[in-house]
mmCIF file of N, CA and C in Angstrom:
data_model
loop_
_atom_site.group_PDB
_atom_site.id
_atom_site.type_symbol
_atom_site.label_atom_id
_atom_site.label_comp_id
_atom_site.label_asym_id
_atom_site.label_seq_id
_atom_site.Cartn_x
_atom_site.Cartn_y
_atom_site.Cartn_z
ATOM 1 N N ALA A 1 -20.775 -10.037 -30.797
ATOM 2 C CA ALA A 1 -21.898 -9.054 -31.471
ATOM 3 C C ALA A 1 -22.352 -9.226 -32.569
ATOM 4 N N THR A 2 -23.089 -8.532 -33.081
ATOM 5 C CA THR A 2 -23.824 -9.134 -34.629
ATOM 6 C C THR A 2 -24.052 -7.919 -34.935
ATOM 7 N N SER A 3 -23.411 -6.830 -34.695
ATOM 8 C CA SER A 3 -24.099 -5.998 -35.641
ATOM 9 C C SER A 3 -22.911 -4.563 -35.219
ATOM 10 N N ALA A 4 -22.473 -3.662 -36.288
ATOM 11 C CA ALA A 4 -21.479 -2.557 -35.707
ATOM 12 C C ALA A 4 -22.539 -1.900 -34.932
ATOM 13 N N THR A 5 -23.400 -2.186 -34.468
ATOM 14 C CA THR A 5 -24.310 -1.099 -33.393
ATOM 15 C C THR A 5 -24.533 -1.684 -32.370
ATOM 16 N N ASP A 6 -24.097 -2.991 -31.883
ATOM 17 C CA ASP A 6 -24.549 -3.629 -30.741
ATOM 18 C C ASP A 6 -23.423 -2.516 -29.747
ATOM 19 N N LYS A 7 -23.669 -2.710 -28.600
ATOM 20 C CA LYS A 7 -22.973 -2.290 -27.349
ATOM 21 C C LYS A 7 -22.616 -3.265 -26.476
ATOM 22 N N ILE A 8 -21.700 -3.487 -25.856
ATOM 23 C CA ILE A 8 -21.196 -4.444 -24.812
ATOM 24 C C ILE A 8 -21.095 -3.837 -23.217
ATOM 25 N N ILE A 9 -21.796 -4.416 -22.570
ATOM 26 C CA ILE A 9 -21.824 -3.819 -21.227
ATOM 27 C C ILE A 9 -21.360 -4.627 -20.252
ATOM 28 N N VAL A 10 -20.186 -4.070 -19.615
ATOM 29 C CA VAL A 10 -19.324 -4.483 -18.570
ATOM 30 C C VAL A 10 -19.166 -4.365 -17.274
ATOM 31 N N TYR A 11 -19.744 -5.459 -16.692
ATOM 32 C CA TYR A 11 -19.789 -5.171 -15.117
ATOM 33 C C TYR A 11 -18.415 -5.708 -14.793
ATOM 34 N N THR A 12 -17.592 -5.319 -13.963
ATOM 35 C CA THR A 12 -16.508 -5.569 -12.967
ATOM 36 C C THR A 12 -16.425 -5.373 -11.575
ATOM 37 N N SER A 13 -16.082 -6.158 -10.745
ATOM 38 C CA SER A 13 -15.721 -6.372 -9.444
ATOM 39 C C SER A 13 -14.201 -7.010 -8.725
ATOM 40 N N GLY A 14 -13.863 -6.800 -7.902
ATOM 41 C CA GLY A 14 -12.726 -6.882 -7.906
ATOM 42 C C GLY A 14 -11.342 -6.031 -6.564
ATOM 43 N N TYR A 15 -10.891 -6.167 -6.186
ATOM 44 C CA TYR A 15 -9.255 -5.213 -5.488
ATOM 45 C C TYR A 15 -8.061 -5.402 -5.620
ATOM 46 N N ALA A 16 -7.449 -4.222 -5.643
ATOM 47 C CA ALA A 16 -6.241 -4.078 -5.556
ATOM 48 C C ALA A 16 -5.776 -3.672 -4.484
ATOM 49 N N ASP A 17 -4.887 -4.890 -4.000
ATOM 50 C CA ASP A 17 -3.983 -4.869 -2.459
ATOM 51 C C ASP A 17 -3.198 -3.811 -2.580
ATOM 52 N N GLN A 18 -3.023 -2.883 -1.771
ATOM 53 C CA GLN A 18 -2.295 -1.559 -1.789
ATOM 54 C C GLN A 18 -2.149 -1.283 -0.044
ATOM 55 N N SER A 19 -1.809 -2.524 0.525
ATOM 56 C CA SER A 19 -1.220 -2.131 2.014
ATOM 57 C C SER A 19 0.301 -1.898 1.866
ATOM 58 N N GLY A 20 0.212 -1.146 2.846
ATOM 59 C CA GLY A 20 1.442 -0.033 2.986
ATOM 60 C C GLY A 20 1.362 1.197 1.981
ATOM 61 N N ASN A 21 0.765 1.599 1.193
ATOM 62 C CA ASN A 21 0.514 2.222 0.248
ATOM 63 C C ASN A 21 0.328 3.684 0.644
ATOM 64 N N ASP A 22 0.945 5.070 0.976
ATOM 65 C CA ASP A 22 -0.004 6.119 1.228
ATOM 66 C C ASP A 22 -0.620 6.782 0.635
ATOM 67 N N ASP A 23 -0.615 5.965 -0.378
ATOM 68 C CA ASP A 23 -1.090 6.685 -1.763
ATOM 69 C C ASP A 23 -1.965 5.640 -2.549
ATOM 70 N N ALA A 24 -3.045 5.253 -2.198
ATOM 71 C CA ALA A 24 -3.740 3.532 -2.650
ATOM 72 C C ALA A 24 -4.726 4.157 -3.061
ATOM 73 N N CYS A 25 -4.377 4.730 -4.610
ATOM 74 C CA CYS A 25 -5.463 4.844 -5.563
ATOM 75 C C CYS A 25 -4.744 3.933 -6.878
ATOM 76 N N ILE A 26 -5.748 3.306 -7.270
ATOM 77 C CA ILE A 26 -6.270 2.887 -8.447
ATOM 78 C C ILE A 26 -6.514 3.516 -9.362
ATOM 79 N N SER A 27 -6.665 3.305 -10.661
ATOM 80 C CA SER A 27 -7.069 3.497 -11.842
ATOM 81 C C SER A 27 -7.427 2.325 -12.871
ATOM 82 N N PHE A 28 -8.714 1.993 -13.399
ATOM 83 C CA PHE A 28 -8.809 1.191 -14.400
ATOM 84 C C PHE A 28 -9.964 1.331 -15.143
ATOM 85 N N TYR A 29 -10.190 0.242 -15.988
ATOM 86 C CA TYR A 29 -10.506 0.350 -17.059
ATOM 87 C C TYR A 29 -10.896 -0.642 -17.881
ATOM 88 N N VAL A 30 -11.799 -0.684 -19.253
ATOM 89 C CA VAL A 30 -11.988 -2.163 -19.670
ATOM 90 C C VAL A 30 -11.635 -1.279 -21.212
ATOM 91 N N SER A 31 -11.303 -2.405 -22.285
ATOM 92 C CA SER A 31 -11.603 -2.270 -23.262
ATOM 93 C C SER A 31 -11.774 -3.622 -24.330
ATOM 94 N N ASN A 32 -12.096 -3.118 -25.580
ATOM 95 C CA ASN A 32 -12.160 -3.920 -26.456
ATOM 96 C C ASN A 32 -11.205 -4.064 -27.512
ATOM 97 N N ASN A 33 -10.460 -5.366 -27.307
ATOM 98 C CA ASN A 33 -9.069 -5.088 -27.712
ATOM 99 C C ASN A 33 -9.606 -5.427 -29.493
ATOM 100 N N SER A 34 -10.446 -6.431 -29.706
ATOM 101 C CA SER A 34 -10.668 -6.373 -31.165
ATOM 102 C C SER A 34 -10.607 -5.193 -32.263
ATOM 103 N N ASP A 35 -11.455 -4.501 -31.545
ATOM 104 C CA ASP A 35 -11.639 -3.112 -32.012
ATOM 105 C C ASP A 35 -10.929 -1.988 -32.076
ATOM 106 N N GLY A 36 -10.227 -1.945 -30.517
ATOM 107 C CA GLY A 36 -9.217 -0.902 -30.236
ATOM 108 C C GLY A 36 -10.383 0.404 -29.621
ATOM 109 N N ILE A 37 -10.699 -0.599 -29.234
ATOM 110 C CA ILE A 37 -12.029 0.650 -28.206
ATOM 111 C C ILE A 37 -11.641 0.598 -26.504
ATOM 112 N N TYR A 38 -11.667 1.672 -26.038
ATOM 113 C CA TYR A 38 -11.514 2.122 -24.665
ATOM 114 C C TYR A 38 -12.429 2.604 -23.883
ATOM 115 N N SER A 39 -12.454 2.385 -22.749
ATOM 116 C CA SER A 39 -13.609 2.795 -21.758
ATOM 117 C C SER A 39 -12.935 3.697 -21.147
ATOM 118 N N GLU A 40 -13.851 4.885 -20.323
ATOM 119 C CA GLU A 40 -13.170 5.932 -19.491
ATOM 120 C C GLU A 40 -12.786 5.251 -18.244
ATOM 121 N N ALA A 41 -11.780 5.706 -17.568
ATOM 122 C CA ALA A 41 -11.201 5.120 -16.459
ATOM 123 C C ALA A 41 -11.881 5.544 -14.955
ATOM 124 N N ILE A 42 -11.999 4.574 -14.303
ATOM 125 C CA ILE A 42 -12.033 5.223 -13.046
ATOM 126 C C ILE A 42 -11.102 5.361 -11.979
ATOM 127 N N HIS A 43 -11.415 5.890 -11.063
ATOM 128 C CA HIS A 43 -10.016 6.176 -10.205
ATOM 129 C C HIS A 43 -10.521 5.781 -8.797
ATOM 130 N N SER A 44 -9.980 4.580 -7.929
ATOM 131 C CA SER A 44 -10.571 4.020 -7.063
ATOM 132 C C SER A 44 -9.095 4.083 -5.841
ATOM 133 N N GLY A 45 -9.953 4.393 -4.627
ATOM 134 C CA GLY A 45 -8.863 4.630 -3.280
ATOM 135 C C GLY A 45 -8.603 6.064 -2.899
ATOM 136 N N LEU A 46 -7.850 6.347 -2.098
ATOM 137 C CA LEU A 46 -7.347 7.365 -1.564
ATOM 138 C C LEU A 46 -6.862 8.266 -2.786
ATOM 139 N N ASN A 47 -6.896 9.338 -2.434
ATOM 140 C CA ASN A 47 -6.622 10.424 -3.707
ATOM 141 C C ASN A 47 -5.830 11.450 -2.784
ATOM 142 N N GLY A 48 -4.166 11.306 -3.017
ATOM 143 C CA GLY A 48 -3.490 11.844 -3.014
ATOM 144 C C GLY A 48 -3.077 12.497 -1.531
ATOM 145 N N GLN A 49 -3.295 11.360 -0.281
ATOM 146 C CA GLN A 49 -2.812 11.358 0.897
ATOM 147 C C GLN A 49 -1.331 11.871 0.924
ATOM 148 N N GLY A 50 -0.815 11.070 0.481
ATOM 149 C CA GLY A 50 0.854 11.243 0.454
ATOM 150 C C GLY A 50 1.651 11.560 1.444
ATOM 151 N N ASN A 51 1.131 11.105 2.688
ATOM 152 C CA ASN A 51 1.876 12.093 4.411
ATOM 153 C C ASN A 51 2.768 11.021 4.501
ATOM 154 N N GLY A 52 2.890 9.626 4.052
ATOM 155 C CA GLY A 52 3.755 8.837 4.364
ATOM 156 C C GLY A 52 3.315 7.591 5.654
ATOM 157 N N SER A 53 2.397 8.128 5.852
ATOM 158 C CA SER A 53 1.617 6.995 7.060
ATOM 159 C C SER A 53 1.185 5.876 6.720
ATOM 160 N N ASN A 54 1.136 5.443 5.429
ATOM 161 C CA ASN A 54 1.084 3.917 5.095
ATOM 162 C C ASN A 54 0.013 3.276 5.217
ATOM 163 N N THR A 55 -1.007 4.095 5.346
ATOM 164 C CA THR A 55 -2.311 3.356 5.807
ATOM 165 C C THR A 55 -3.149 2.730 4.628
ATOM 166 N N GLY A 56 -2.883 2.671 3.590
ATOM 167 C CA GLY A 56 -3.814 2.097 2.509
ATOM 168 C C GLY A 56 -3.681 0.717 2.638
ATOM 169 N N THR A 57 -4.739 0.392 2.119
ATOM 170 C CA THR A 57 -5.522 -1.015 2.623
ATOM 171 C C THR A 57 -5.639 -1.641 0.931
ATOM 172 N N ALA A 58 -6.789 -1.412 0.606
ATOM 173 C CA ALA A 58 -7.322 -1.795 -0.713
ATOM 174 C C ALA A 58 -8.038 -0.716 -1.567
ATOM 175 N N SER A 59 -7.998 -1.055 -2.855
ATOM 176 C CA SER A 59 -8.714 -0.203 -4.019
ATOM 177 C C SER A 59 -9.612 -1.088 -4.626
ATOM 178 N N GLN A 60 -10.902 -0.537 -4.970
ATOM 179 C CA GLN A 60 -11.985 -1.802 -5.109
ATOM 180 C C GLN A 60 -11.880 -1.620 -6.335
ATOM 181 N N LEU A 61 -12.109 -2.657 -7.704
ATOM 182 C CA LEU A 61 -12.213 -2.011 -8.966
ATOM 183 C C LEU A 61 -13.720 -2.660 -9.270
ATOM 184 N N ALA A 62 -14.746 -1.867 -8.667
ATOM 185 C CA ALA A 62 -15.838 -2.062 -9.236
ATOM 186 C C ALA A 62 -16.462 -1.050 -10.322
ATOM 187 N N GLY A 63 -16.995 -1.689 -11.235
ATOM 188 C CA GLY A 63 -17.557 -0.243 -12.120
ATOM 189 C C GLY A 63 -18.565 -0.758 -13.305
ATOM 190 N N THR A 64 -19.203 -0.263 -14.043
ATOM 191 C CA THR A 64 -20.123 -0.711 -14.867
ATOM 192 C C THR A 64 -19.324 0.270 -16.196
ATOM 193 N N PHE A 65 -18.993 -0.582 -17.227
ATOM 194 C CA PHE A 65 -18.522 0.211 -18.543
ATOM 195 C C PHE A 65 -19.791 -0.286 -19.798
ATOM 196 N N VAL A 66 -19.018 1.141 -20.681
ATOM 197 C CA VAL A 66 -19.955 0.809 -22.087
ATOM 198 C C VAL A 66 -19.017 0.911 -22.950
ATOM 199 N N LEU A 67 -19.160 -0.436 -23.597
ATOM 200 C CA LEU A 67 -18.165 -0.267 -25.075
ATOM 201 C C LEU A 67 -18.941 -0.475 -26.277
ATOM 202 N N THR A 68 -18.297 0.123 -27.136
ATOM 203 C CA THR A 68 -18.977 0.155 -29.022
ATOM 204 C C THR A 68 -18.124 -1.363 -28.975
ATOM 205 N N VAL A 69 -18.585 -1.396 -30.551
ATOM 206 C CA VAL A 69 -18.042 -2.322 -31.537
ATOM 207 C C VAL A 69 -18.085 -1.647 -32.844
ATOM 208 N N THR A 70 -17.149 -1.990 -33.371
ATOM 209 C CA THR A 70 -17.369 -1.748 -34.941
ATOM 210 C C THR A 70 -17.752 -2.799 -36.123
ATOM 211 N N SER A 71 -17.417 -3.714 -35.763
ATOM 212 C CA SER A 71 -18.209 -4.799 -36.574
ATOM 213 C C SER A 71 -18.619 -5.905 -35.625
ATOM 214 N N ALA A 72 -19.305 -6.813 -36.323
ATOM 215 C CA ALA A 72 -20.069 -7.976 -35.987
ATOM 216 C C ALA A 72 -18.859 -9.006 -35.679
ATOM 217 N N GLY A 73 -19.054 -10.048 -34.615
ATOM 218 C CA GLY A 73 -18.119 -10.957 -34.341
ATOM 219 C C GLY A 73 -17.418 -11.235 -33.355
ATOM 220 N N THR A 74 -16.814 -12.107 -32.644
ATOM 221 C CA THR A 74 -16.274 -12.193 -31.496
ATOM 222 C C THR A 74 -15.219 -11.405 -30.869
ATOM 223 N N LYS A 75 -15.428 -11.006 -29.880
ATOM 224 C CA LYS A 75 -14.514 -9.941 -28.989
ATOM 225 C C LYS A 75 -13.932 -10.448 -28.125
ATOM 226 N N THR A 76 -12.632 -9.588 -27.968
ATOM 227 C CA THR A 76 -11.327 -9.514 -26.749
ATOM 228 C C THR A 76 -12.004 -8.566 -25.989
ATOM 229 N N ILE A 77 -12.289 -8.732 -24.754
ATOM 230 C CA ILE A 77 -12.610 -7.881 -23.869
ATOM 231 C C ILE A 77 -11.570 -7.610 -22.518
ATOM 232 N N ALA A 78 -10.259 -6.923 -22.289
ATOM 233 C CA ALA A 78 -9.704 -6.733 -21.227
ATOM 234 C C ALA A 78 -9.786 -6.385 -20.153
ATOM 235 N N PHE A 79 -8.897 -6.219 -19.008
ATOM 236 C CA PHE A 79 -9.180 -5.380 -17.884
ATOM 237 C C PHE A 79 -8.364 -4.943 -17.651
ATOM 238 N N ASN A 80 -7.931 -3.834 -17.493
ATOM 239 C CA ASN A 80 -6.731 -3.020 -16.816
ATOM 240 C C ASN A 80 -6.398 -2.375 -15.681
ATOM 241 N N THR A 81 -5.157 -2.143 -15.094
ATOM 242 C CA THR A 81 -5.441 -1.377 -13.844
ATOM 243 C C THR A 81 -3.610 -0.652 -13.939
ATOM 244 N N ALA A 82 -4.058 0.301 -13.204
ATOM 245 C CA ALA A 82 -2.066 0.566 -12.787
ATOM 246 C C ALA A 82 -2.374 1.923 -11.794
ATOM 247 N N CYS A 83 -1.334 2.427 -11.162
ATOM 248 C CA CYS A 83 -1.139 3.286 -9.891
ATOM 249 C C CYS A 83 -1.770 4.503 -10.611
ATOM 250 N N CYS A 84 -2.607 5.326 -9.905
ATOM 251 C CA CYS A 84 -2.985 6.577 -10.024
ATOM 252 C C CYS A 84 -2.018 7.688 -10.736
ATOM 253 N N TYR A 85 -0.397 7.374 -9.610
ATOM 254 C CA TYR A 85 0.258 8.375 -9.864
ATOM 255 C C TYR A 85 1.829 8.176 -10.688
ATOM 256 N N SER A 86 1.821 6.832 -10.235
ATOM 257 C CA SER A 86 3.444 6.123 -11.051
ATOM 258 C C SER A 86 2.783 5.457 -12.545
ATOM 259 N N LEU A 87 1.888 4.993 -12.571
ATOM 260 C CA LEU A 87 1.158 4.670 -13.737
ATOM 261 C C LEU A 87 1.565 2.855 -13.740
ATOM 262 N N SER A 88 2.455 2.738 -12.779
ATOM 263 C CA SER A 88 2.572 1.598 -12.809
ATOM 264 C C SER A 88 1.843 0.565 -12.881
ATOM 265 N N SER A 89 2.149 -0.920 -13.056
ATOM 266 C CA SER A 89 0.873 -2.195 -13.124
ATOM 267 C C SER A 89 0.511 -2.771 -11.998
ATOM 268 N N VAL A 90 -0.190 -2.830 -11.417
ATOM 269 C CA VAL A 90 -0.968 -3.329 -10.189
ATOM 270 C C VAL A 90 -1.653 -4.654 -10.731
ATOM 271 N N SER A 91 -1.604 -5.715 -9.668
ATOM 272 C CA SER A 91 -2.257 -6.939 -9.714
ATOM 273 C C SER A 91 -3.889 -6.420 -9.473
ATOM 274 N N ALA A 92 -4.577 -7.453 -9.667
ATOM 275 C CA ALA A 92 -6.404 -7.193 -9.149
ATOM 276 C C ALA A 92 -6.512 -8.646 -8.763
ATOM 277 N N HIS A 93 -7.232 -8.495 -7.812
ATOM 278 C CA HIS A 93 -7.765 -10.067 -6.977
ATOM 279 C C HIS A 93 -8.826 -10.235 -7.009
ATOM 280 N N SER A 94 -9.548 -11.711 -6.842
ATOM 281 C CA SER A 94 -10.868 -11.335 -7.002
ATOM 282 C C SER A 94 -11.804 -10.988 -7.951
ATOM 283 N N MET A 95 -10.964 -10.945 -9.504
ATOM 284 C CA MET A 95 -11.750 -10.398 -9.904
ATOM 285 C C MET A 95 -12.732 -11.247 -11.072
ATOM 286 N N ARG A 96 -13.833 -10.346 -11.081
ATOM 287 C CA ARG A 96 -15.076 -11.327 -12.277
ATOM 288 C C ARG A 96 -15.324 -10.416 -13.250
ATOM 289 N N LEU A 97 -15.529 -10.291 -14.395
ATOM 290 C CA LEU A 97 -16.393 -9.582 -15.224
ATOM 291 C C LEU A 97 -17.498 -10.205 -16.234
ATOM 292 N N THR A 98 -18.055 -9.143 -15.996
ATOM 293 C CA THR A 98 -19.587 -10.068 -16.895
ATOM 294 C C THR A 98 -19.863 -9.248 -17.954
ATOM 295 N N ALA A 99 -19.699 -9.795 -19.096
ATOM 296 C CA ALA A 99 -20.105 -8.846 -20.459
ATOM 297 C C ALA A 99 -21.673 -8.911 -21.045
ATOM 298 N N ILE A 100 -22.397 -8.316 -21.117
ATOM 299 C CA ILE A 100 -23.907 -8.505 -22.052
ATOM 300 C C ILE A 100 -23.571 -7.634 -23.382
ATOM 301 N N VAL A 101 -23.916 -8.279 -24.021
ATOM 302 C CA VAL A 101 -24.107 -7.639 -25.857
ATOM 303 C C VAL A 101 -25.610 -7.397 -25.824
ATOM 304 N N ILE A 102 -25.446 -5.840 -26.000
ATOM 305 C CA ILE A 102 -26.635 -5.389 -26.392
ATOM 306 C C ILE A 102 -26.974 -5.186 -27.278
ATOM 307 N N GLY A 103 -27.735 -5.561 -28.546
ATOM 308 C CA GLY A 103 -28.260 -5.276 -30.031
ATOM 309 C C GLY A 103 -29.520 -4.058 -30.318
ATOM 310 N N ASN A 104 -28.920 -3.172 -30.814
ATOM 311 C CA ASN A 104 -30.098 -2.449 -31.346
ATOM 312 C C ASN A 104 -30.977 -2.671 -32.244
#
């Protein structure tokens, strides 16, 4: 980022393996760890099926996020995932992050 008014657009893609999970729902978001700024969370997958049928397969981790900055300089962008219900960590697969800095 070259200015404190810049925005960082982050595109994500990938999936979390939810095979055998009857509540296959993942929350994911990105963060500007350098400035302590977090995006909104997106929830992906089945939402509260909970009937024990174990039909979950995968939750898509594709989204577009806008992050702000508080100062110019190099930024560390992180991708974060968690199960919607237990909040336990979940591994992402085939992940791609594309970050574009937009200056004002």
